[in-house]
Amino acid sequence: MNQIIKQKIAEAMGFIKKLFKNLKMQTANIKNNSDGYRDLNYLKNHLFYDITFYFIVLGPVLFFYGAYLFYEEGKYVVAAIEFSLYFLSVIVLVNRKINIRIKKLFFLLIGYFASVLVLIVAGPMGAGMVCVAVVLVLSGSLLDKNWIMKFIAFNLFAFFVITILLIRGFFDEFAIADYGSRWLIVAITSQVLGIGLLYIIQMIYDGLEKQAQIIARSKENLEASEQQYRYLSYHDHLTGLYNRLFWEEEQKRIDNSEQLPISIIIGDINGVKLMNDAFGHKAGDRIIIETAQIMKNCCREGEIVARTGGDEFSILMLKTPREIALKRMEEIKKAFIIHNRRILNEAFHINVALGSGTKEEPHGDLKETIKKAELYMNQRKLLEQRSSHSAIISSIKATMYEKSHETEEHSERLAALSRMVGEALHLSQIELDNLELLATLHDIGKVGIDDRILAKPGKLTDEEWIEMKKHPEIGYRIAVASPELVSISEYILSHHEHWDGSGYPKGLAGEEIPLLSRIIAVADAYDAMTENRVYQKATNRERALAEIEKNAGSQFDPEIVELFVRIMKETAAIDLHIQIKMK
């Protein structure tokens, strides 16, 4: 018999342990699967599981003691109900399949029913009224707002029914009848107290909810700022590709035997500096952005594309053999060819030198593979750069003629005039070639000047003159960036300098001004006066020469002026246009 009793006790204890374990798991899920008090519902759920835990722990003392008192009073049915309510509550509360909102309502209704039961049976001792007020407070602490109003309405309806039944003598056999005329005062007082406390709790919760929303917004803003900072730290602001920092860190992360073979493709855009100097940085940026997009579109998922320099791009390909890397490089080249076919102006064609390298063995440094790819790319760049620059220069010349409204005939006349002066000065063939090239490209910097200024028929404003005076410097930068034009870069920069130092951009004077620049200044002024321009009508030869002589020693080199005027007078009988044609 003792063995059977021990076995039953052990089974009962096992059942209780299982219930507690189940409850503990649910509480842990609520507490652990969260980033904190995200909102008010989370807070109420958290509080409910805490109350549930202590209810199960302390419930036997309250319910069993109440059942015992009812039993002593001879109210056996009430004692049985009180005793059963506790176990029913525990079974519902620890059942993981029941929704938490149902559990809350059940818990409050059981509590309310038990409180009303105490109120009816215990009578004027007041415990029932206190219990009802406590349940009202708990409803405000655990339920959503829309359910709180429903619970208050249910409570008021229940007290209304109890009052009617009490008046009609339905509870004459119970202790609640002892309230007598005090019932309404006690009932109203308890309701006001309970609902008042519920309202205060709701105000506190509203404050907590606002605080939680503020904290949540702050947290979201902080996370957004962190994400933005992380994005900016690892991405290039112009192209949106990964930047050099990410590229360096990614190399360290993936440089292991599991990722072999690792292939690298390095690409460098030819002529970006020339584009920047000729058409401005917006044009250069557009070339960089389009290059980035084309290279990104040619890559497969998992391949990393980064902008690792001003005009340099790198592609990192994991578990990619050399053959695939070379194939990908050819795909990129074809993509640029297709892109360039859609661009009419050759100046805006994209020419990228590409090189590749592959690390196939575990030993060695990935940086050595990158160096090999860069070496291959630089070799290709040397072969491709000259032709690329030549195409850009040709397009810049075409753009110059179009924008400045000067013709190729003007360049030819200027070349012929300046060449006559150069030959009279016994310049070398190299200097004569440079002089002819200068005559053609001295105004190349005008491609960077606003069309409205170049085409303006009237007098320029002070601001427009400041802008116009930038064209020698723009032309200088274009020439310096091109191997074919670097020899005339200083002449382009100085072709608007004056003999007396009043010119621009440096304010050079006298023989500080390069000789070729002094020659081209005189020839250009003469041709400008004898041909129709947007801003003035052509004048005759004699007046043009007289104007040039007038400015000798101030704007022009006096010796060059004297030589130029003599040559022009000596050839007065020869039509210059026929001479150019025969030449």
Coordinates of C-alpha atoms in Angstrom, one line a residue:
M1 CA 0.0 0.0 0.0
N2 CA 2.8 2.4 0.9
Q3 CA 4.5 1.6 -2.4
I4 CA 1.3 2.5 -4.3
I5 CA 0.9 5.8 -2.4
K6 CA 4.6 6.7 -3.1
Q7 CA 4.0 5.9 -6.8
K8 CA 0.9 8.1 -6.9
I9 CA 2.7 11.0 -5.1
A10 CA 5.6 10.6 -7.6
E11 CA 3.2 10.8 -10.5
A12 CA 1.5 13.8 -9.1
M13 CA 4.8 15.5 -8.5
G14 CA 5.9 14.7 -12.0
F15 CA 2.7 16.2 -13.4
I16 CA 3.3 19.4 -11.3
K17 CA 7.0 19.5 -12.5
K18 CA 5.9 19.2 -16.1
L19 CA 3.4 22.0 -15.7
F20 CA 6.0 24.3 -14.1
K21 CA 8.5 23.3 -16.9
N22 CA 5.9 24.2 -19.5
L23 CA 5.2 27.5 -17.9
K24 CA 8.9 28.3 -17.5
M25 CA 9.5 27.6 -21.3
Q26 CA 6.7 30.0 -22.2
T27 CA 8.1 32.7 -19.9
A28 CA 11.5 32.2 -21.4
N29 CA 10.1 32.5 -24.9
I30 CA 8.5 35.8 -24.1
K31 CA 11.7 37.1 -22.4
N32 CA 14.4 35.8 -24.7
N33 CA 12.8 36.1 -28.2
S34 CA 12.9 39.9 -28.1
D35 CA 15.1 42.9 -28.3
G36 CA 13.6 44.5 -25.2
Y37 CA 10.2 46.2 -24.5
R38 CA 9.4 46.8 -28.1
D39 CA 5.8 48.0 -27.4
L40 CA 3.0 48.0 -24.9
N41 CA 1.6 44.6 -25.8
Y42 CA 4.9 43.0 -25.2
L43 CA 5.1 44.7 -21.8
K44 CA 1.6 43.4 -20.9
N45 CA 2.4 39.9 -22.1
H46 CA 5.6 39.9 -20.1
L47 CA 3.7 41.0 -17.0
F48 CA 1.0 38.4 -17.6
Y49 CA 3.5 35.5 -17.5
D50 CA 5.1 36.9 -14.4
I51 CA 1.7 37.1 -12.7
T52 CA 0.8 33.7 -14.0
F53 CA 4.0 32.2 -12.5
Y54 CA 3.3 33.7 -9.0
F55 CA -0.4 32.8 -9.3
I56 CA 0.5 29.1 -9.7
V57 CA 3.1 29.3 -6.9
L58 CA 0.9 31.2 -4.4
G59 CA -2.5 30.1 -5.6
P60 CA -2.8 27.0 -3.5
V61 CA -2.5 29.1 -0.3
L62 CA -5.3 31.4 -1.3
F63 CA -7.7 29.0 -3.0
F64 CA -7.2 26.1 -0.7
Y65 CA -7.6 28.4 2.4
G66 CA -10.8 29.9 1.0
A67 CA -12.2 26.5 0.1
Y68 CA -11.4 25.4 3.7
L69 CA -13.3 28.3 5.2
F70 CA -16.3 27.7 3.0
Y71 CA -16.1 24.0 4.0
E72 CA -16.1 25.0 7.7
E73 CA -19.2 27.2 7.1
G74 CA -20.9 24.2 5.6
K75 CA -20.9 25.6 2.1
Y76 CA -19.6 22.5 0.5
V77 CA -20.6 23.3 -3.1
V78 CA -18.8 26.7 -2.9
A79 CA -15.8 25.0 -1.3
A80 CA -15.6 22.5 -4.2
I81 CA -16.0 25.3 -6.8
E82 CA -13.2 27.3 -5.1
F83 CA -11.0 24.2 -5.0
S84 CA -11.6 23.3 -8.7
L85 CA -11.1 26.8 -10.0
Y86 CA -7.4 26.7 -9.2
F87 CA -6.7 23.5 -11.1
L88 CA -8.8 24.6 -14.0
S89 CA -6.8 27.9 -14.1
V90 CA -3.5 26.1 -14.0
I91 CA -4.4 23.7 -16.8
V92 CA -5.5 26.6 -19.1
L93 CA -2.6 28.8 -18.3
V94 CA 0.2 26.3 -18.9
N95 CA -1.4 24.9 -22.1
R96 CA 0.9 26.2 -25.0
K97 CA -1.8 25.6 -27.6
I98 CA -4.1 28.3 -26.2
N99 CA -3.7 31.8 -27.5
I100 CA -2.3 34.3 -24.9
R101 CA -5.3 36.6 -25.3
I102 CA -7.7 33.8 -24.4
K103 CA -5.5 33.0 -21.4
K104 CA -5.7 36.6 -20.2
L105 CA -9.5 36.7 -20.5
F106 CA -9.9 33.3 -18.9
F107 CA -7.6 34.3 -16.0
L108 CA -9.5 37.6 -15.4
L109 CA -12.9 36.0 -15.7
I110 CA -11.9 33.2 -13.2
G111 CA -10.5 35.8 -10.9
Y112 CA -13.7 37.9 -11.3
F113 CA -15.9 34.9 -10.7
A114 CA -14.0 33.9 -7.6
S115 CA -14.1 37.5 -6.3
V116 CA -17.9 37.7 -6.8
L117 CA -18.3 34.3 -5.1
V118 CA -16.4 35.6 -2.1
L119 CA -18.5 38.8 -2.1
I120 CA -21.8 36.8 -2.1
V121 CA -20.8 34.2 0.4
A122 CA -18.5 36.2 2.8
G123 CA -20.6 39.3 2.9
P124 CA -19.8 42.6 4.7
M125 CA -16.2 41.6 5.6
G126 CA -15.2 43.4 2.4
A127 CA -12.8 40.9 0.9
G128 CA -15.0 40.3 -2.1
M129 CA -15.1 44.1 -2.9
V130 CA -11.3 44.3 -2.6
C131 CA -10.9 41.2 -4.9
V132 CA -13.2 42.8 -7.5
A133 CA -11.2 46.0 -7.5
V134 CA -7.9 44.0 -7.8
V135 CA -9.3 42.2 -10.9
L136 CA -10.3 45.5 -12.5
V137 CA -6.8 46.8 -11.9
L138 CA -5.4 43.6 -13.4
S139 CA -7.6 44.0 -16.5
G140 CA -6.1 47.4 -17.1
S141 CA -2.6 45.9 -16.7
L142 CA -3.1 42.9 -19.0
L143 CA -5.7 43.6 -21.7
D144 CA -5.6 45.6 -24.9
K145 CA -7.4 49.0 -24.8
N146 CA -10.5 47.7 -26.8
W147 CA -10.9 44.7 -24.4
I148 CA -10.5 46.9 -21.3
M149 CA -13.7 48.8 -22.1
K150 CA -15.5 45.5 -22.8
F151 CA -14.4 44.1 -19.4
I152 CA -15.5 47.3 -17.6
A153 CA -18.9 47.0 -19.3
F154 CA -19.1 43.4 -18.3
N155 CA -18.3 44.3 -14.7
L156 CA -20.9 47.1 -14.5
F157 CA -23.5 44.7 -16.0
A158 CA -22.6 42.0 -13.4
F159 CA -23.0 44.4 -10.5
F160 CA -26.3 45.7 -11.9
V161 CA -27.6 42.0 -12.0
I162 CA -26.3 41.3 -8.5
T163 CA -28.0 44.5 -7.2
I164 CA -31.4 43.5 -8.8
L165 CA -31.1 39.9 -7.5
L166 CA -30.2 41.3 -4.1
I167 CA -33.2 43.6 -4.0
R168 CA -35.5 40.8 -5.0
G169 CA -34.3 38.6 -2.1
F170 CA -32.5 36.1 -4.3
F171 CA -29.4 36.2 -1.9
D172 CA -31.3 36.3 1.4
E173 CA -29.6 33.0 2.5
F174 CA -26.1 34.4 1.8
A175 CA -24.0 36.8 3.8
I176 CA -24.2 39.5 1.1
A177 CA -27.8 40.2 2.4
D178 CA -26.2 41.6 5.5
Y179 CA -25.1 44.7 3.6
G180 CA -28.7 45.9 3.5
S181 CA -29.0 49.6 2.7
R182 CA -25.2 50.0 2.6
W183 CA -24.9 47.8 -0.5
L184 CA -25.2 50.6 -3.1
I185 CA -22.7 52.8 -1.2
V186 CA -20.2 50.0 -0.9
A187 CA -20.8 48.8 -4.5
I188 CA -20.4 52.3 -6.0
T189 CA -17.4 53.1 -3.9
S190 CA -15.6 49.8 -4.9
Q191 CA -16.5 50.4 -8.6
V192 CA -15.2 54.0 -8.5
L193 CA -12.0 52.8 -6.8
G194 CA -11.4 49.9 -9.1
I195 CA -12.2 51.9 -12.3
G196 CA -10.2 54.9 -11.0
L197 CA -7.1 52.8 -10.4
L198 CA -7.6 51.1 -13.8
Y199 CA -7.7 54.6 -15.4
I200 CA -4.5 55.6 -13.6
I201 CA -2.8 52.5 -14.7
Q202 CA -3.9 53.1 -18.2
M203 CA -2.4 56.6 -18.1
I204 CA 0.9 55.1 -16.9
Y205 CA 0.8 52.6 -19.7
D206 CA 0.0 55.4 -22.2
G207 CA 3.1 57.2 -21.0
L208 CA 5.1 54.0 -21.2
E209 CA 3.8 53.5 -24.8
K210 CA 4.9 57.0 -25.8
Q211 CA 8.3 56.4 -24.2
A212 CA 8.6 53.0 -26.0
Q213 CA 7.7 54.7 -29.3
I214 CA 10.3 57.4 -28.8
I215 CA 12.9 54.7 -27.9
A216 CA 11.8 52.6 -30.8
R217 CA 12.1 55.5 -33.2
S218 CA 15.5 56.5 -31.7
K219 CA 16.6 52.9 -32.1
E220 CA 15.4 52.8 -35.7
N221 CA 17.2 56.1 -36.5
L222 CA 20.3 54.8 -34.8
E223 CA 20.2 51.6 -36.8
A224 CA 19.5 53.5 -40.0
S225 CA 22.4 55.8 -39.2
E226 CA 24.7 52.8 -38.5
Q227 CA 23.6 51.1 -41.7
Q228 CA 24.2 54.3 -43.7
Y229 CA 27.6 54.8 -42.1
R230 CA 28.4 51.1 -42.8
Y231 CA 27.2 51.6 -46.4
L232 CA 29.2 54.8 -46.8
S233 CA 32.3 53.2 -45.3
Y234 CA 32.3 50.3 -47.8
H235 CA 30.8 51.9 -50.9
D236 CA 31.9 54.4 -53.4
H237 CA 29.8 57.6 -53.3
L238 CA 29.8 58.1 -57.1
T239 CA 29.2 54.6 -58.5
G240 CA 27.6 52.8 -55.6
L241 CA 30.1 50.0 -56.0
Y242 CA 32.3 48.7 -53.1
N243 CA 35.3 50.9 -52.4
R244 CA 39.0 50.4 -51.7
L245 CA 38.5 49.8 -48.0
F246 CA 36.0 47.0 -48.6
W247 CA 38.3 45.6 -51.3
E248 CA 41.3 45.4 -49.0
E249 CA 39.3 43.8 -46.1
E250 CA 37.6 41.3 -48.5
Q251 CA 41.0 40.2 -49.7
K252 CA 42.0 39.2 -46.2
R253 CA 38.7 37.4 -45.5
I254 CA 38.7 35.2 -48.6
D255 CA 42.4 34.5 -49.0
N256 CA 42.2 30.8 -48.0
S257 CA 42.4 27.4 -49.7
E258 CA 38.6 26.9 -49.6
Q259 CA 38.1 29.7 -52.1
L260 CA 40.7 28.6 -54.6
P261 CA 41.1 29.3 -57.5
I262 CA 40.7 33.1 -56.9
S263 CA 40.7 35.3 -60.0
I264 CA 41.2 39.0 -60.2
I265 CA 40.3 41.4 -63.1
I266 CA 41.7 44.9 -63.0
G267 CA 40.4 47.7 -65.3
D268 CA 41.5 51.2 -65.9
I269 CA 39.7 53.8 -68.0
N270 CA 41.9 55.6 -70.6
G271 CA 41.6 59.3 -71.0
V272 CA 39.5 60.3 -67.9
K273 CA 41.8 63.2 -67.0
L274 CA 41.6 64.4 -70.5
M275 CA 37.8 64.2 -70.4
N276 CA 37.7 66.1 -67.1
D277 CA 40.0 68.9 -68.5
A278 CA 38.1 69.2 -71.8
F279 CA 34.5 68.8 -70.8
G280 CA 34.5 69.2 -67.0
H281 CA 34.3 66.7 -64.2
K282 CA 30.6 66.0 -64.8
A283 CA 31.6 64.5 -68.1
G284 CA 34.4 62.5 -66.5
D285 CA 32.1 61.3 -63.7
R286 CA 29.5 60.2 -66.3
I287 CA 32.1 58.0 -68.0
I288 CA 33.1 56.5 -64.6
I289 CA 29.5 55.8 -63.7
E290 CA 28.7 54.2 -67.0
T291 CA 31.9 52.1 -66.8
A292 CA 30.9 50.9 -63.3
Q293 CA 27.4 49.9 -64.5
I294 CA 28.8 48.0 -67.5
M295 CA 31.3 46.1 -65.5
K296 CA 28.7 45.3 -62.8
N297 CA 26.2 44.0 -65.4
C298 CA 28.9 41.7 -66.8
C299 CA 29.6 40.0 -63.5
R300 CA 27.7 37.0 -62.0
E301 CA 26.2 36.6 -58.6
G302 CA 28.9 36.3 -55.9
E303 CA 31.5 38.3 -57.9
I304 CA 32.6 41.4 -56.2
V305 CA 33.1 44.7 -58.2
A306 CA 34.8 47.6 -56.5
R307 CA 36.1 51.0 -57.5
T308 CA 39.6 50.9 -56.2
G309 CA 40.9 54.2 -57.6
G310 CA 39.8 57.3 -59.4
D311 CA 39.5 55.5 -62.8
E312 CA 40.4 52.0 -61.7
F313 CA 38.0 49.1 -61.1
S314 CA 38.6 45.6 -59.7
I315 CA 36.6 42.4 -59.9
L316 CA 37.1 39.6 -57.3
M317 CA 35.9 36.1 -58.4
L318 CA 36.0 33.2 -55.9
K319 CA 36.4 29.6 -57.1
T320 CA 36.9 30.8 -60.6
P321 CA 39.6 29.3 -62.8
R322 CA 41.8 31.4 -65.2
E323 CA 39.8 30.4 -68.3
I324 CA 36.6 31.7 -66.9
A325 CA 38.3 35.0 -65.8
L326 CA 39.6 35.5 -69.3
K327 CA 36.2 34.7 -70.8
R328 CA 34.6 37.3 -68.4
M329 CA 37.2 39.8 -69.5
E330 CA 36.3 39.3 -73.1
E331 CA 32.6 39.7 -72.2
I332 CA 33.4 43.1 -70.6
K333 CA 35.3 44.2 -73.7
K334 CA 32.4 43.3 -75.9
A335 CA 30.0 45.2 -73.6
F336 CA 32.1 48.3 -74.0
I337 CA 32.2 47.9 -77.8
I338 CA 28.3 47.6 -77.9
H339 CA 28.0 50.7 -75.6
N340 CA 30.4 52.8 -77.8
R341 CA 28.4 52.0 -80.9
R342 CA 25.4 53.9 -79.4
I343 CA 27.6 57.0 -78.7
L344 CA 28.0 59.3 -81.8
N345 CA 30.7 61.5 -80.3
E346 CA 33.9 59.5 -80.1
A347 CA 35.1 61.8 -77.3
F348 CA 32.6 60.0 -75.0
H349 CA 33.5 56.5 -76.0
I350 CA 34.7 54.4 -73.1
N351 CA 38.1 52.7 -73.5
V352 CA 39.2 50.5 -70.6
A353 CA 42.5 48.6 -70.4
L354 CA 41.9 45.2 -68.6
G355 CA 44.2 42.7 -67.0
S356 CA 43.6 39.5 -65.1
G357 CA 45.4 37.1 -62.7
T358 CA 44.5 33.9 -60.9
K359 CA 45.7 32.4 -57.7
E360 CA 45.5 28.6 -58.0
E361 CA 47.8 27.3 -55.2
P362 CA 47.3 27.7 -51.4
H363 CA 50.8 29.1 -50.8
G364 CA 51.6 32.7 -51.8
D365 CA 49.9 36.0 -51.3
L366 CA 46.8 37.2 -53.1
K367 CA 48.5 40.6 -53.5
E368 CA 51.0 39.0 -55.9
T369 CA 48.1 37.9 -58.1
I370 CA 46.7 41.4 -58.0
K371 CA 50.1 42.8 -59.0
K372 CA 50.2 40.4 -62.0
A373 CA 46.8 41.6 -63.1
E374 CA 47.8 45.2 -62.7
L375 CA 51.0 44.6 -64.7
Y376 CA 49.0 43.0 -67.5
M377 CA 46.6 45.8 -67.4
N378 CA 49.3 48.5 -67.6
Q379 CA 50.9 46.8 -70.6
R380 CA 47.5 46.9 -72.4
K381 CA 47.1 50.6 -71.3
L382 CA 50.3 51.6 -72.9
L383 CA 49.2 50.0 -76.2
E384 CA 45.7 51.5 -76.1
Q385 CA 46.2 54.9 -74.5
R386 CA 47.7 56.7 -77.5
S387 CA 45.0 55.7 -79.9
S388 CA 42.4 56.5 -77.3
H389 CA 43.8 59.9 -76.7
S390 CA 44.0 60.6 -80.5
A391 CA 40.3 59.8 -80.8
I392 CA 39.4 62.0 -77.9
I393 CA 41.5 64.9 -79.3
S394 CA 39.8 64.6 -82.7
S395 CA 36.4 64.8 -81.0
I396 CA 37.5 67.7 -78.9
K397 CA 38.6 69.6 -82.0
A398 CA 35.2 68.9 -83.7
T399 CA 33.4 70.1 -80.5
M400 CA 35.7 73.2 -80.4
Y401 CA 34.7 74.2 -84.0
E402 CA 31.1 73.6 -83.3
K403 CA 31.0 75.5 -80.0
S404 CA 33.2 78.5 -80.8
H405 CA 31.7 79.0 -84.3
E406 CA 35.2 79.1 -85.7
T407 CA 35.8 77.1 -88.8
E408 CA 38.5 74.8 -89.9
E409 CA 39.3 77.4 -92.6
H410 CA 40.1 79.8 -89.9
S411 CA 42.6 77.3 -88.4
E412 CA 44.1 76.8 -91.9
R413 CA 44.5 80.6 -92.5
L414 CA 46.0 81.1 -89.1
A415 CA 48.4 78.2 -89.7
A416 CA 49.5 79.8 -93.0
L417 CA 49.9 83.3 -91.5
S418 CA 51.9 82.1 -88.5
R419 CA 54.0 79.8 -90.6
M420 CA 55.1 82.8 -92.8
V421 CA 56.3 84.6 -89.7
G422 CA 58.0 81.5 -88.4
E423 CA 59.9 80.9 -91.6
A424 CA 60.9 84.6 -91.6
L425 CA 62.3 84.1 -88.1
H426 CA 64.2 81.0 -89.3
L427 CA 62.5 78.7 -86.8
S428 CA 63.4 74.9 -86.8
Q429 CA 61.1 72.4 -88.4
I430 CA 60.0 71.1 -85.0
E431 CA 59.1 74.7 -84.0
L432 CA 57.2 75.2 -87.3
D433 CA 55.3 72.0 -86.7
N434 CA 54.4 73.1 -83.2
L435 CA 53.4 76.5 -84.5
E436 CA 51.0 74.9 -87.0
L437 CA 49.6 72.6 -84.3
L438 CA 49.2 75.6 -82.0
A439 CA 47.4 77.5 -84.8
T440 CA 44.9 74.7 -85.0
L441 CA 44.4 74.0 -81.3
H442 CA 45.2 77.3 -79.4
D443 CA 41.5 77.8 -78.6
I444 CA 40.9 74.1 -77.6
G445 CA 40.0 75.2 -74.1
K446 CA 36.8 76.8 -75.4
V447 CA 35.2 73.4 -75.2
G448 CA 34.9 74.0 -71.5
I449 CA 33.2 77.4 -71.8
D450 CA 29.4 77.8 -71.7
D451 CA 27.8 78.0 -75.2
R452 CA 25.8 81.1 -74.3
I453 CA 29.0 83.0 -73.7
L454 CA 30.7 81.8 -76.9
A455 CA 27.7 82.6 -79.0
K456 CA 26.8 85.9 -77.4
P457 CA 26.7 88.6 -80.2
G458 CA 27.0 91.6 -77.8
K459 CA 29.6 92.7 -75.3
L460 CA 30.3 90.2 -72.5
T461 CA 29.6 91.1 -68.8
D462 CA 32.3 91.2 -66.2
E463 CA 31.3 87.7 -65.0
E464 CA 31.2 86.3 -68.5
W465 CA 34.7 87.7 -69.2
I466 CA 36.0 86.0 -66.1
E467 CA 34.5 82.7 -67.4
M468 CA 35.9 83.3 -70.9
K469 CA 39.4 84.0 -69.6
K470 CA 39.5 80.5 -68.2
H471 CA 39.9 78.9 -71.7
P472 CA 43.7 79.1 -71.9
E473 CA 44.0 77.2 -68.6
I474 CA 41.5 74.6 -69.7
G475 CA 43.3 74.2 -73.0
Y476 CA 46.6 73.8 -71.1
R477 CA 45.2 71.0 -68.9
I478 CA 43.9 69.2 -72.0
A479 CA 47.2 69.5 -73.8
V480 CA 49.2 68.3 -70.7
A481 CA 47.0 65.2 -70.4
S482 CA 47.6 64.2 -74.0
P483 CA 51.0 62.9 -75.2
E484 CA 50.4 64.4 -78.7
L485 CA 49.8 67.9 -77.3
V486 CA 52.1 68.2 -74.3
S487 CA 54.7 70.0 -76.5
I488 CA 52.4 73.0 -77.1
S489 CA 50.7 73.1 -73.7
E490 CA 52.7 76.2 -72.5
Y491 CA 52.0 78.0 -75.8
I492 CA 48.3 77.4 -75.4
L493 CA 48.4 78.7 -71.8
S494 CA 50.2 81.9 -72.9
H495 CA 48.5 82.9 -76.2
H496 CA 46.5 85.6 -74.5
E497 CA 49.4 87.2 -72.6
H498 CA 50.2 90.8 -73.5
W499 CA 53.6 92.3 -74.1
D500 CA 53.1 94.9 -71.4
G501 CA 51.9 92.3 -68.8
S502 CA 48.2 93.2 -68.9
G503 CA 47.1 89.8 -70.4
Y504 CA 46.0 86.6 -68.8
P505 CA 46.1 84.1 -67.1
K506 CA 49.6 84.7 -65.6
G507 CA 50.2 88.3 -66.5
L508 CA 53.5 87.5 -68.3
A509 CA 55.4 90.4 -70.0
G510 CA 57.9 90.8 -72.8
E511 CA 60.0 87.8 -73.6
E512 CA 58.6 85.9 -70.7
I513 CA 55.9 85.1 -73.1
P514 CA 56.9 82.1 -75.3
L515 CA 57.8 83.1 -78.8
L516 CA 55.2 80.9 -80.5
S517 CA 52.5 82.4 -78.3
R518 CA 53.5 85.9 -79.4
I519 CA 53.4 84.9 -83.1
I520 CA 50.0 83.3 -82.8
A521 CA 48.6 86.3 -80.9
V522 CA 49.3 88.7 -83.8
A523 CA 48.1 86.3 -86.5
D524 CA 44.9 85.4 -84.7
A525 CA 44.1 89.1 -84.1
Y526 CA 44.6 89.9 -87.8
D527 CA 42.4 87.0 -88.9
A528 CA 39.7 87.8 -86.4
M529 CA 39.5 91.4 -87.7
T530 CA 39.4 90.5 -91.4
E531 CA 36.7 87.8 -91.1
N532 CA 33.1 88.1 -90.0
R533 CA 32.5 87.0 -86.4
V534 CA 29.4 86.8 -84.2
Y535 CA 30.5 89.8 -82.2
Q536 CA 31.8 92.0 -85.1
K537 CA 31.8 92.6 -88.9
A538 CA 35.0 92.1 -90.9
T539 CA 37.3 95.1 -91.6
N540 CA 39.7 95.5 -94.5
R541 CA 43.4 94.6 -94.5
E542 CA 44.8 98.1 -94.1
R543 CA 42.7 98.9 -91.1
A544 CA 43.5 95.6 -89.5
L545 CA 47.2 96.1 -89.9
A546 CA 46.9 99.7 -88.6
E547 CA 45.1 98.4 -85.5
I548 CA 47.8 95.8 -84.9
E549 CA 50.6 98.4 -85.3
K550 CA 48.7 100.7 -82.8
N551 CA 48.8 97.9 -80.2
A552 CA 52.5 97.0 -80.8
G553 CA 54.4 97.3 -77.5
S554 CA 51.2 97.0 -75.4
Q555 CA 49.3 93.9 -76.6
F556 CA 51.8 92.6 -79.1
D557 CA 55.5 92.0 -79.4
P558 CA 56.8 95.1 -81.5
E559 CA 59.3 93.0 -83.5
I560 CA 56.7 90.4 -84.4
V561 CA 54.3 93.1 -85.4
E562 CA 56.9 94.8 -87.6
L563 CA 57.8 91.5 -89.3
F564 CA 54.1 90.5 -89.7
V565 CA 53.1 93.9 -91.3
R566 CA 56.1 93.8 -93.7
I567 CA 55.2 90.3 -94.8
M568 CA 51.6 91.2 -95.3
K569 CA 52.5 94.3 -97.4
E570 CA 54.9 92.3 -99.5
T571 CA 52.2 89.8 -100.3
A572 CA 49.5 92.4 -100.8
A573 CA 49.2 91.6 -104.5
I574 CA 48.7 88.0 -103.8
D575 CA 45.2 86.8 -102.7
L576 CA 45.8 85.0 -99.5
H577 CA 42.9 82.6 -100.0
I578 CA 44.3 81.5 -103.4
Q579 CA 47.7 81.1 -101.8
I580 CA 46.3 78.8 -99.1
K581 CA 44.4 76.8 -101.8
M582 CA 47.5 76.4 -103.9
K583 CA 49.5 75.4 -100.9

